[in-house]
mmCIF file of C-alpha atoms and ligand atoms in Angstrom:
data_model
loop_
_atom_site.group_PDB
_atom_site.id
_atom_site.type_symbol
_atom_site.label_atom_id
_atom_site.label_comp_id
_atom_site.label_asym_id
_atom_site.label_seq_id
_atom_site.Cartn_x
_atom_site.Cartn_y
_atom_site.Cartn_z
ATOM 1 C CA MET F 1 -13.523 2.938 -4.468
ATOM 2 C CA LYS F 2 -10.410 4.341 -6.006
ATOM 3 C CA LEU F 3 -6.942 3.006 -5.351
ATOM 4 C CA ALA F 4 -3.768 4.808 -6.485
ATOM 5 C CA ILE F 5 -0.834 2.555 -7.146
ATOM 6 C CA PHE F 6 2.690 3.973 -7.110
ATOM 7 C CA PRO F 7 5.196 1.165 -7.819
ATOM 8 C CA GLY F 8 8.303 3.423 -7.901
ATOM 9 C CA ASP F 9 11.876 2.174 -8.215
ATOM 10 C CA GLY F 10 13.982 -0.955 -7.836
ATOM 11 C CA ILE F 11 11.986 -3.907 -6.587
ATOM 12 C CA GLY F 12 8.954 -1.722 -6.059
ATOM 13 C CA PRO F 13 7.217 -2.659 -9.407
ATOM 14 C CA GLU F 14 7.840 -6.446 -8.981
ATOM 15 C CA VAL F 15 6.475 -6.676 -5.453
ATOM 16 C CA ILE F 16 3.537 -4.415 -6.190
ATOM 17 C CA ALA F 17 2.643 -6.564 -9.206
ATOM 18 C CA GLU F 18 2.176 -9.538 -6.842
ATOM 19 C CA ALA F 19 0.045 -7.482 -4.467
ATOM 20 C CA VAL F 20 -2.154 -6.439 -7.442
ATOM 21 C CA ARG F 21 -2.567 -10.126 -8.410
ATOM 22 C CA VAL F 22 -3.824 -10.790 -4.894
ATOM 23 C CA LEU F 23 -6.185 -7.858 -5.195
ATOM 24 C CA ASP F 24 -7.480 -9.176 -8.529
ATOM 25 C CA ALA F 25 -8.103 -12.607 -6.947
ATOM 26 C CA LEU F 26 -10.267 -11.082 -4.239
ATOM 27 C CA PHE F 27 -12.412 -9.517 -6.950
ATOM 28 C CA PHE F 28 -13.671 -6.023 -6.124
ATOM 29 C CA PRO F 29 -15.695 -5.009 -9.192
ATOM 30 C CA GLN F 30 -16.356 -1.586 -7.588
ATOM 31 C CA LEU F 31 -12.635 -0.818 -7.400
ATOM 32 C CA THR F 32 -10.890 1.533 -9.859
ATOM 33 C CA LEU F 33 -7.058 1.317 -10.056
ATOM 34 C CA TRP F 34 -4.886 4.234 -11.057
ATOM 35 C CA GLU F 35 -1.128 4.084 -11.574
ATOM 36 C CA GLY F 36 1.225 6.987 -10.896
ATOM 37 C CA ASP F 37 4.933 7.677 -11.042
ATOM 38 C CA VAL F 38 7.146 8.348 -7.983
ATOM 39 C CA GLY F 39 10.816 8.439 -7.196
ATOM 40 C CA GLY F 40 13.692 8.018 -9.662
ATOM 41 C CA ILE F 41 11.387 6.790 -12.432
ATOM 42 C CA ALA F 42 9.187 9.938 -12.017
ATOM 43 C CA TYR F 43 12.318 12.129 -12.144
ATOM 44 C CA LYS F 44 13.323 10.465 -15.450
ATOM 45 C CA ARG F 45 9.906 10.816 -16.929
ATOM 46 C CA HIS F 46 8.729 14.161 -15.539
ATOM 47 C CA GLY F 47 11.818 15.892 -14.133
ATOM 48 C CA HIS F 48 10.608 15.621 -10.538
ATOM 49 C CA PRO F 49 10.432 12.674 -8.044
ATOM 50 C CA LEU F 50 6.933 13.718 -6.973
ATOM 51 C CA PRO F 51 5.106 15.203 -9.916
ATOM 52 C CA THR F 52 1.986 17.357 -9.230
ATOM 53 C CA GLU F 53 -0.101 14.749 -11.113
ATOM 54 C CA THR F 54 0.961 12.122 -8.640
ATOM 55 C CA ILE F 55 -0.035 14.221 -5.661
ATOM 56 C CA GLU F 56 -3.375 14.984 -7.258
ATOM 57 C CA MET F 57 -3.979 11.310 -7.964
ATOM 58 C CA ALA F 58 -3.255 10.439 -4.307
ATOM 59 C CA CYS F 59 -5.648 13.183 -3.140
ATOM 60 C CA ALA F 60 -8.427 11.903 -5.321
ATOM 61 C CA ALA F 61 -7.995 8.268 -4.210
ATOM 62 C CA ASP F 62 -9.295 6.462 -1.148
ATOM 63 C CA ALA F 63 -5.891 4.894 -0.525
ATOM 64 C CA VAL F 64 -2.416 4.610 -1.999
ATOM 65 C CA LEU F 65 -0.400 1.430 -2.398
ATOM 66 C CA PHE F 66 3.248 2.408 -2.637
ATOM 67 C CA GLY F 67 6.225 0.263 -3.697
ATOM 68 C CA ALA F 68 9.598 1.840 -2.988
ATOM 69 C CA VAL F 69 11.730 4.769 -4.080
ATOM 70 C CA GLY F 70 15.538 5.032 -4.399
ATOM 71 C CA ASN F 71 18.011 4.626 -7.191
ATOM 72 C CA PRO F 72 21.850 4.851 -6.835
ATOM 73 C CA GLU F 73 21.934 6.629 -10.234
ATOM 74 C CA CYS F 74 20.212 9.532 -8.523
ATOM 75 C CA ASP F 75 22.659 9.740 -5.649
ATOM 76 C CA ASP F 76 24.424 12.808 -6.988
ATOM 77 C CA LEU F 77 21.252 14.807 -7.609
ATOM 78 C CA PRO F 78 20.520 17.789 -5.341
ATOM 79 C CA ARG F 79 18.365 16.711 -2.332
ATOM 80 C CA GLU F 80 15.100 18.121 -3.713
ATOM 81 C CA HIS F 81 15.370 15.872 -6.800
ATOM 82 C CA ARG F 82 16.332 12.690 -5.028
ATOM 83 C CA PRO F 83 13.830 9.824 -5.138
ATOM 84 C CA GLU F 84 13.369 9.806 -1.319
ATOM 85 C CA GLN F 85 11.748 13.162 -1.622
ATOM 86 C CA ALA F 86 8.732 11.432 -3.198
ATOM 87 C CA ILE F 87 7.810 9.517 -0.055
ATOM 88 C CA LEU F 88 8.732 12.379 2.331
ATOM 89 C CA GLY F 89 6.700 14.755 0.121
ATOM 90 C CA LEU F 90 3.657 12.443 0.093
ATOM 91 C CA ARG F 91 3.809 12.021 3.852
ATOM 92 C CA SER F 92 3.839 15.764 4.419
ATOM 93 C CA GLU F 93 1.558 16.854 1.591
ATOM 94 C CA LEU F 94 -1.108 14.337 2.560
ATOM 95 C CA GLY F 95 -0.750 14.937 6.300
ATOM 96 C CA LEU F 96 0.129 11.300 6.977
ATOM 97 C CA PHE F 97 1.455 11.722 10.521
ATOM 98 C CA ALA F 98 0.874 8.279 11.922
ATOM 99 C CA ASN F 99 2.986 5.379 10.700
ATOM 100 C CA LEU F 100 2.073 1.925 11.905
ATOM 101 C CA ARG F 101 4.724 -0.782 11.603
ATOM 102 C CA PRO F 102 3.763 -4.149 13.058
ATOM 103 C CA ALA F 103 6.491 -6.669 13.835
ATOM 104 C CA ALA F 104 5.159 -10.071 14.846
ATOM 105 C CA GLY F 105 6.880 -13.411 14.666
ATOM 106 C CA TYR F 106 5.566 -16.347 12.603
ATOM 107 C CA PRO F 107 5.426 -19.879 13.953
ATOM 108 C CA GLY F 108 8.014 -21.807 11.942
ATOM 109 C CA LEU F 109 10.175 -18.795 11.147
ATOM 110 C CA GLU F 110 12.089 -18.568 14.447
ATOM 111 C CA ASP F 111 15.131 -20.111 12.735
ATOM 112 C CA MET F 112 15.415 -17.034 10.448
ATOM 113 C CA SER F 113 15.415 -14.493 13.306
ATOM 114 C CA SER F 114 18.670 -12.876 14.276
ATOM 115 C CA LEU F 115 17.723 -13.810 17.810
ATOM 116 C CA LYS F 116 17.725 -17.128 19.615
ATOM 117 C CA PRO F 117 14.456 -18.983 18.669
ATOM 118 C CA GLU F 118 13.038 -18.898 22.225
ATOM 119 C CA ILE F 119 13.502 -15.106 22.359
ATOM 120 C CA ALA F 120 12.291 -14.535 18.779
ATOM 121 C CA ARG F 121 9.095 -16.438 19.531
ATOM 122 C CA GLY F 122 7.885 -13.665 21.847
ATOM 123 C CA ILE F 123 7.940 -10.797 19.372
ATOM 124 C CA ASP F 124 4.547 -9.184 18.704
ATOM 125 C CA LEU F 125 4.833 -5.401 18.743
ATOM 126 C CA LEU F 126 3.673 -2.404 16.880
ATOM 127 C CA VAL F 127 5.854 0.641 16.268
ATOM 128 C CA VAL F 128 3.718 3.789 16.071
ATOM 129 C CA ARG F 129 6.075 6.283 14.475
ATOM 130 C CA GLU F 130 5.381 9.979 14.109
ATOM 131 C CA LEU F 131 5.838 10.830 10.441
ATOM 132 C CA ASN F 132 5.412 14.575 9.822
ATOM 133 C CA GLY F 133 7.854 16.174 12.195
ATOM 134 C CA ASP F 134 11.243 15.781 13.915
ATOM 135 C CA VAL F 135 14.598 16.257 12.334
ATOM 136 C CA TYR F 136 13.199 14.975 9.022
ATOM 137 C CA PHE F 137 11.170 18.130 8.403
ATOM 138 C CA GLY F 138 13.052 20.671 10.489
ATOM 139 C CA ASP F 139 15.133 23.458 8.989
ATOM 140 C CA LYS F 140 18.401 22.172 7.592
ATOM 141 C CA GLY F 141 21.309 23.487 5.701
ATOM 142 C CA GLU F 142 25.006 23.908 5.229
ATOM 143 C CA ARG F 143 27.146 26.667 6.666
ATOM 144 C CA ALA F 144 30.759 27.618 7.147
ATOM 145 C CA SER F 145 32.383 26.771 10.488
ATOM 146 C CA ASP F 146 35.842 26.740 11.969
ATOM 147 C CA GLY F 147 35.971 23.061 11.149
ATOM 148 C CA GLY F 148 35.049 23.572 7.476
ATOM 149 C CA ARG F 149 31.600 23.081 5.930
ATOM 150 C CA GLU F 150 29.004 22.180 8.557
ATOM 151 C CA GLY F 151 25.716 20.405 7.883
ATOM 152 C CA TRP F 152 22.868 21.052 10.316
ATOM 153 C CA ASP F 153 19.329 19.693 10.869
ATOM 154 C CA ALA F 154 16.926 21.062 13.416
ATOM 155 C CA MET F 155 15.059 18.568 15.621
ATOM 156 C CA SER F 156 11.787 19.727 17.131
ATOM 157 C CA TYR F 157 8.402 18.548 18.342
ATOM 158 C CA ASN F 158 5.581 20.717 19.519
ATOM 159 C CA GLU F 159 2.758 19.617 21.802
ATOM 160 C CA ALA F 160 0.131 19.467 19.082
ATOM 161 C CA GLU F 161 2.338 17.085 16.973
ATOM 162 C CA VAL F 162 3.022 14.857 19.936
ATOM 163 C CA ARG F 163 -0.589 14.888 21.155
ATOM 164 C CA ARG F 164 -2.126 13.608 17.912
ATOM 165 C CA ILE F 165 0.371 10.769 17.519
ATOM 166 C CA ALA F 166 0.065 9.867 21.195
ATOM 167 C CA HIS F 167 -3.667 9.445 20.762
ATOM 168 C CA THR F 168 -2.990 7.051 17.837
ATOM 169 C CA GLY F 169 -0.581 5.118 20.011
ATOM 170 C CA PHE F 170 -2.914 4.837 22.979
ATOM 171 C CA ARG F 171 -5.837 3.783 20.851
ATOM 172 C CA ALA F 172 -3.737 1.153 19.181
ATOM 173 C CA ALA F 173 -2.689 -0.158 22.609
ATOM 174 C CA GLN F 174 -6.298 -0.390 23.739
ATOM 175 C CA LYS F 175 -7.024 -2.687 20.777
ATOM 176 C CA ARG F 176 -3.941 -4.785 21.565
ATOM 177 C CA ARG F 177 -2.565 -5.814 25.005
ATOM 178 C CA GLY F 178 -3.004 -2.418 26.706
ATOM 179 C CA ARG F 179 0.670 -1.469 27.027
ATOM 180 C CA LEU F 180 2.464 1.509 25.576
ATOM 181 C CA THR F 181 6.135 2.274 25.733
ATOM 182 C CA SER F 182 7.051 5.817 24.714
ATOM 183 C CA VAL F 183 10.617 6.034 23.420
ATOM 184 C CA ASP F 184 12.552 9.315 23.572
ATOM 185 C CA LYS F 185 15.884 10.781 24.588
ATOM 186 C CA ALA F 186 14.499 13.051 27.310
ATOM 187 C CA ASN F 187 17.702 12.984 29.283
ATOM 188 C CA VAL F 188 19.433 14.982 26.504
ATOM 189 C CA LEU F 189 16.968 16.531 24.039
ATOM 190 C CA GLU F 190 14.469 19.336 24.631
ATOM 191 C CA SER F 191 12.230 18.001 21.879
ATOM 192 C CA SER F 192 12.101 14.738 23.835
ATOM 193 C CA ARG F 193 11.283 16.516 27.085
ATOM 194 C CA ILE F 194 8.200 18.089 25.494
ATOM 195 C CA TRP F 195 7.461 14.688 23.928
ATOM 196 C CA ARG F 196 7.507 12.881 27.279
ATOM 197 C CA GLU F 197 5.525 15.569 29.182
ATOM 198 C CA THR F 198 2.896 15.568 26.463
ATOM 199 C CA VAL F 199 2.579 11.806 26.375
ATOM 200 C CA VAL F 200 2.040 11.753 30.160
ATOM 201 C CA GLU F 201 -0.771 14.283 29.722
ATOM 202 C CA VAL F 202 -2.517 12.344 26.967
ATOM 203 C CA ALA F 203 -2.192 9.165 29.058
ATOM 204 C CA LYS F 204 -4.796 10.567 31.474
ATOM 205 C CA ASP F 205 -7.436 9.925 28.776
ATOM 206 C CA TYR F 206 -6.466 6.247 28.663
ATOM 207 C CA PRO F 207 -6.516 4.850 32.245
ATOM 208 C CA ASP F 208 -6.837 1.309 30.748
ATOM 209 C CA VAL F 209 -3.411 1.605 29.064
ATOM 210 C CA THR F 210 -0.186 1.011 31.054
ATOM 211 C CA LEU F 211 2.400 3.618 29.986
ATOM 212 C CA ASP F 212 6.102 3.440 30.509
ATOM 213 C CA HIS F 213 9.005 5.436 29.093
ATOM 214 C CA MET F 214 12.295 4.316 27.660
ATOM 215 C CA TYR F 215 15.353 6.180 26.391
ATOM 216 C CA VAL F 216 16.042 5.214 22.750
ATOM 217 C CA ASP F 217 19.403 3.693 23.470
ATOM 218 C CA ASN F 218 17.918 1.378 26.107
ATOM 219 C CA ALA F 219 14.957 0.585 23.810
ATOM 220 C CA ALA F 220 17.357 -0.494 21.089
ATOM 221 C CA MET F 221 19.002 -2.878 23.520
ATOM 222 C CA GLN F 222 15.721 -4.130 24.944
ATOM 223 C CA ILE F 223 14.273 -4.938 21.492
ATOM 224 C CA VAL F 224 17.064 -7.455 20.870
ATOM 225 C CA ARG F 225 17.329 -8.578 24.472
ATOM 226 C CA SER F 226 13.637 -9.435 25.073
ATOM 227 C CA PRO F 227 11.296 -8.131 22.380
ATOM 228 C CA GLY F 228 8.386 -9.904 24.006
ATOM 229 C CA GLN F 229 8.135 -7.156 26.670
ATOM 230 C CA PHE F 230 6.829 -4.650 24.043
ATOM 231 C CA ASP F 231 3.238 -4.146 22.897
ATOM 232 C CA VAL F 232 3.036 -0.661 21.322
ATOM 233 C CA ILE F 233 6.220 1.425 20.914
ATOM 234 C CA LEU F 234 5.327 5.124 20.439
ATOM 235 C CA THR F 235 8.130 7.235 19.165
ATOM 236 C CA GLY F 236 9.286 10.089 16.873
ATOM 237 C CA ASN F 237 10.214 10.051 13.248
ATOM 238 C CA LEU F 238 13.951 9.340 13.424
ATOM 239 C CA PHE F 239 13.895 6.898 16.353
ATOM 240 C CA GLY F 240 10.963 5.075 14.733
ATOM 241 C CA ASP F 241 12.802 4.768 11.441
ATOM 242 C CA ILE F 242 15.700 3.054 13.190
ATOM 243 C CA LEU F 243 13.836 0.886 15.673
ATOM 244 C CA SER F 244 11.380 -0.446 13.063
ATOM 245 C CA ASP F 245 14.264 -1.749 10.852
ATOM 246 C CA GLN F 246 15.763 -3.281 13.939
ATOM 247 C CA ALA F 247 12.534 -4.987 14.943
ATOM 248 C CA SER F 248 12.220 -6.471 11.454
ATOM 249 C CA ALA F 249 15.526 -8.382 11.850
ATOM 250 C CA CYS F 250 14.115 -9.888 15.009
ATOM 251 C CA VAL F 251 11.124 -11.249 13.058
ATOM 252 C CA GLY F 252 13.301 -12.838 10.369
ATOM 253 C CA SER F 253 13.298 -10.657 7.299
ATOM 254 C CA ILE F 254 12.543 -7.079 6.318
ATOM 255 C CA GLY F 255 10.842 -8.659 3.315
ATOM 256 C CA LEU F 256 7.871 -9.443 5.516
ATOM 257 C CA MET F 257 7.297 -6.065 7.054
ATOM 258 C CA ALA F 258 4.301 -3.919 6.008
ATOM 259 C CA SER F 259 3.347 -0.426 7.059
ATOM 260 C CA ALA F 260 0.452 1.995 7.030
ATOM 261 C CA SER F 261 0.759 5.788 7.049
ATOM 262 C CA MET F 262 -2.389 7.583 7.991
ATOM 263 C CA GLY F 263 -3.700 11.030 8.700
ATOM 264 C CA GLU F 264 -7.097 12.459 9.622
ATOM 265 C CA ARG F 265 -8.879 12.403 6.228
ATOM 266 C CA GLN F 266 -11.915 10.142 6.366
ATOM 267 C CA THR F 267 -13.247 8.602 3.168
ATOM 268 C CA GLU F 268 -16.546 6.899 2.509
ATOM 269 C CA TYR F 269 -14.917 3.598 3.529
ATOM 270 C CA GLY F 270 -12.409 4.388 6.262
ATOM 271 C CA THR F 271 -9.387 6.509 6.910
ATOM 272 C CA PHE F 272 -7.283 7.556 3.943
ATOM 273 C CA GLY F 273 -3.782 6.096 4.034
ATOM 274 C CA LEU F 274 -0.636 5.203 2.166
ATOM 275 C CA TYR F 275 0.628 1.648 2.487
ATOM 276 C CA GLU F 276 4.151 0.462 1.778
ATOM 277 C CA PRO F 277 6.575 -2.321 2.497
ATOM 278 C CA ILE F 278 9.304 -0.995 4.751
ATOM 279 C CA HIS F 279 12.128 -2.649 2.796
ATOM 280 C CA GLY F 280 12.921 0.049 0.230
ATOM 281 C CA SER F 281 13.963 -0.296 -3.393
ATOM 282 C CA ALA F 282 16.875 -2.837 -2.937
ATOM 283 C CA PRO F 283 18.528 -1.853 -6.297
ATOM 284 C CA ASP F 284 21.076 -4.724 -5.929
ATOM 285 C CA ILE F 285 18.392 -7.322 -6.518
ATOM 286 C CA ALA F 286 15.947 -5.353 -8.690
ATOM 287 C CA GLY F 287 14.595 -7.079 -11.787
ATOM 288 C CA GLN F 288 15.912 -10.528 -10.831
ATOM 289 C CA GLY F 289 12.736 -12.003 -9.301
ATOM 290 C CA LYS F 290 14.509 -12.304 -5.912
ATOM 291 C CA ALA F 291 12.409 -9.885 -3.924
ATOM 292 C CA ASN F 292 9.935 -11.122 -1.346
ATOM 293 C CA PRO F 293 6.484 -9.744 -2.231
ATOM 294 C CA ILE F 294 5.014 -10.595 1.183
ATOM 295 C CA ALA F 295 5.633 -7.146 2.696
ATOM 296 C CA ALA F 296 3.730 -5.591 -0.232
ATOM 297 C CA ILE F 297 0.947 -8.183 0.014
ATOM 298 C CA LEU F 298 0.621 -7.469 3.779
ATOM 299 C CA SER F 299 0.593 -3.760 3.068
ATOM 300 C CA LEU F 300 -2.360 -4.432 0.795
ATOM 301 C CA ALA F 301 -4.067 -6.247 3.720
ATOM 302 C CA MET F 302 -3.533 -3.193 5.947
ATOM 303 C CA LEU F 303 -4.964 -0.985 3.189
ATOM 304 C CA LEU F 304 -8.058 -3.074 2.916
ATOM 305 C CA ARG F 305 -8.546 -2.997 6.684
ATOM 306 C CA HIS F 306 -7.873 0.684 7.443
ATOM 307 C CA SER F 307 -8.868 2.524 4.294
ATOM 308 C CA LEU F 308 -11.461 0.343 2.575
ATOM 309 C CA GLY F 309 -13.295 -1.147 5.559
ATOM 310 C CA ARG F 310 -12.566 -4.699 4.321
ATOM 311 C CA GLU F 311 -11.513 -6.495 7.498
ATOM 312 C CA GLY F 312 -12.732 -9.851 6.119
ATOM 313 C CA GLU F 313 -10.449 -9.765 3.079
ATOM 314 C CA ALA F 314 -7.549 -8.324 5.109
ATOM 315 C CA GLY F 315 -7.805 -11.267 7.488
ATOM 316 C CA ARG F 316 -7.979 -13.704 4.563
ATOM 317 C CA ILE F 317 -4.742 -12.325 3.114
ATOM 318 C CA GLU F 318 -3.005 -12.430 6.500
ATOM 319 C CA ARG F 319 -4.005 -16.054 7.094
ATOM 320 C CA ALA F 320 -2.861 -17.054 3.614
ATOM 321 C CA VAL F 321 0.473 -15.324 4.147
ATOM 322 C CA ALA F 322 0.991 -17.053 7.502
ATOM 323 C CA LYS F 323 0.442 -20.428 5.829
ATOM 324 C CA VAL F 324 2.976 -19.641 3.129
ATOM 325 C CA VAL F 325 5.555 -18.294 5.534
ATOM 326 C CA ALA F 326 5.294 -21.429 7.667
ATOM 327 C CA GLY F 327 5.672 -23.612 4.593
ATOM 328 C CA ASP F 328 8.626 -24.366 2.356
ATOM 329 C CA VAL F 329 8.095 -21.777 -0.400
ATOM 330 C CA ARG F 330 10.754 -19.316 0.735
ATOM 331 C CA GLY F 331 12.580 -16.573 -1.034
ATOM 332 C CA ALA F 332 16.261 -15.760 -0.908
ATOM 333 C CA ASP F 333 15.732 -13.474 2.097
ATOM 334 C CA LEU F 334 14.542 -16.483 4.071
ATOM 335 C CA GLY F 335 17.154 -18.914 2.881
ATOM 336 C CA GLY F 336 15.089 -20.412 0.036
ATOM 337 C CA THR F 337 15.070 -20.230 -3.739
ATOM 338 C CA ALA F 338 11.420 -19.273 -4.566
ATOM 339 C CA SER F 339 11.091 -16.313 -6.975
ATOM 340 C CA THR F 340 8.958 -13.298 -6.385
ATOM 341 C CA SER F 341 6.151 -14.702 -8.561
ATOM 342 C CA GLN F 342 6.397 -18.164 -7.061
ATOM 343 C CA ILE F 343 5.819 -16.641 -3.606
ATOM 344 C CA GLY F 344 2.884 -14.704 -5.127
ATOM 345 C CA ASP F 345 1.494 -17.947 -6.586
ATOM 346 C CA ALA F 346 1.815 -19.618 -3.172
ATOM 347 C CA VAL F 347 -0.180 -16.833 -1.509
ATOM 348 C CA LEU F 348 -2.828 -17.056 -4.269
ATOM 349 C CA ASN F 349 -3.051 -20.825 -3.768
ATOM 350 C CA ALA F 350 -3.392 -20.445 -0.037
ATOM 351 C CA LEU F 351 -6.145 -17.874 -0.602
ATOM 352 C CA ALA F 352 -8.044 -20.150 -3.002
ATOM 353 C CA ALA F 353 -7.700 -23.076 -0.599
ATOM 354 C CA GLU F 354 -9.253 -20.952 2.158
ATOM 355 C CA SER F 355 -12.396 -19.866 0.283
HETATM 356 C C1 LIG Y 401 11.399 4.362 5.707
HETATM 357 C C2 LIG Y 401 12.574 4.796 4.855
HETATM 358 C C3 LIG Y 401 12.396 6.321 4.574
HETATM 359 C C4 LIG Y 401 12.484 7.045 5.897
HETATM 360 C C5 LIG Y 401 13.408 6.887 3.562
HETATM 361 C C6 LIG Y 401 13.326 6.140 2.243
HETATM 362 C C7 LIG Y 401 13.228 8.361 3.363
HETATM 363 O O1 LIG Y 401 13.755 4.544 5.492
HETATM 364 O O2 LIG Y 401 10.218 4.536 5.269
HETATM 365 O O3 LIG Y 401 11.655 3.830 6.795
HETATM 366 O O4 LIG Y 401 13.590 7.407 6.380
HETATM 367 O O5 LIG Y 401 11.400 7.307 6.483
HETATM 368 MG MG1 LIG Y 402 13.565 3.320 7.218
#
């Protein structure tokens, strides 16, 4: 079993360090850990945010645990050298088209939600976001126009791209509460029209899943109005980026939100994937011990479940985290004063108490 660890920039290294402590506590003698550079730190060391060695390391591993990329010092670099290109490049180079972003409330945390507690209590949804297409990877550029310089980005989806992510969404819904809401903007966009028609076609293979469709503007409203109505939200790259951040505020803090990005490659132990907290590099609090490591620790749990076939350990981590979140060891993002490593200690103690 080989695990590639890419801590990256900002708070990435500090939160990943806590996830690695959890991994060490679980004790996998058969596991080899490799560390690679991504993002601004990789640009500084190698002149590129996604060096070839890093891609090769990811390809040779069974899974990747990823911290975060982004550094304001790199804001003026041309786009191909900006830290964000590391994560976008990994997603496309590794064919990671399916991004799973669960957002579930924790008992005892309703007071931290941006919603009224009785509404926040109902949230238990999974955003299944397409990750290899859309306006993110379409042609883009700058041209002259009558109104001065004009930036443009092409938004497109073809049937094959929609079909494969739709299957992921429907299969996820089968394992959950059997409901899938496909989110698009089919009243305006051609790419969304193809999206919707293709999802309807794929739905025929899943008679046990109830499908409905929502325009993205309505979905944004419904997520804050009554998030409990959603089970699986299936959507494209850009809409999924926005809606998953929104859902995290309903849970209480983006510092709790993990994600899995998967493709088709099967390993000896499961499906190859890249796992990352969705919070990003948060340069304003980097190096101060203020970051919440729970999103990184929960990303590790998803990694163990999906890529290493370790459902038992994944469940143990999730139960330990639920205990900590319900308790009084809280970081600054949840109104407390606990440091990154104190939160890590609390998870380790809860794990030890369980076994
Ligand atoms: C995310 C992030 C990335 C995205 C950025 C860092 C490129 O916001 O993973 O949600 O837009 O996908
Ligand atoms: Mg985002």
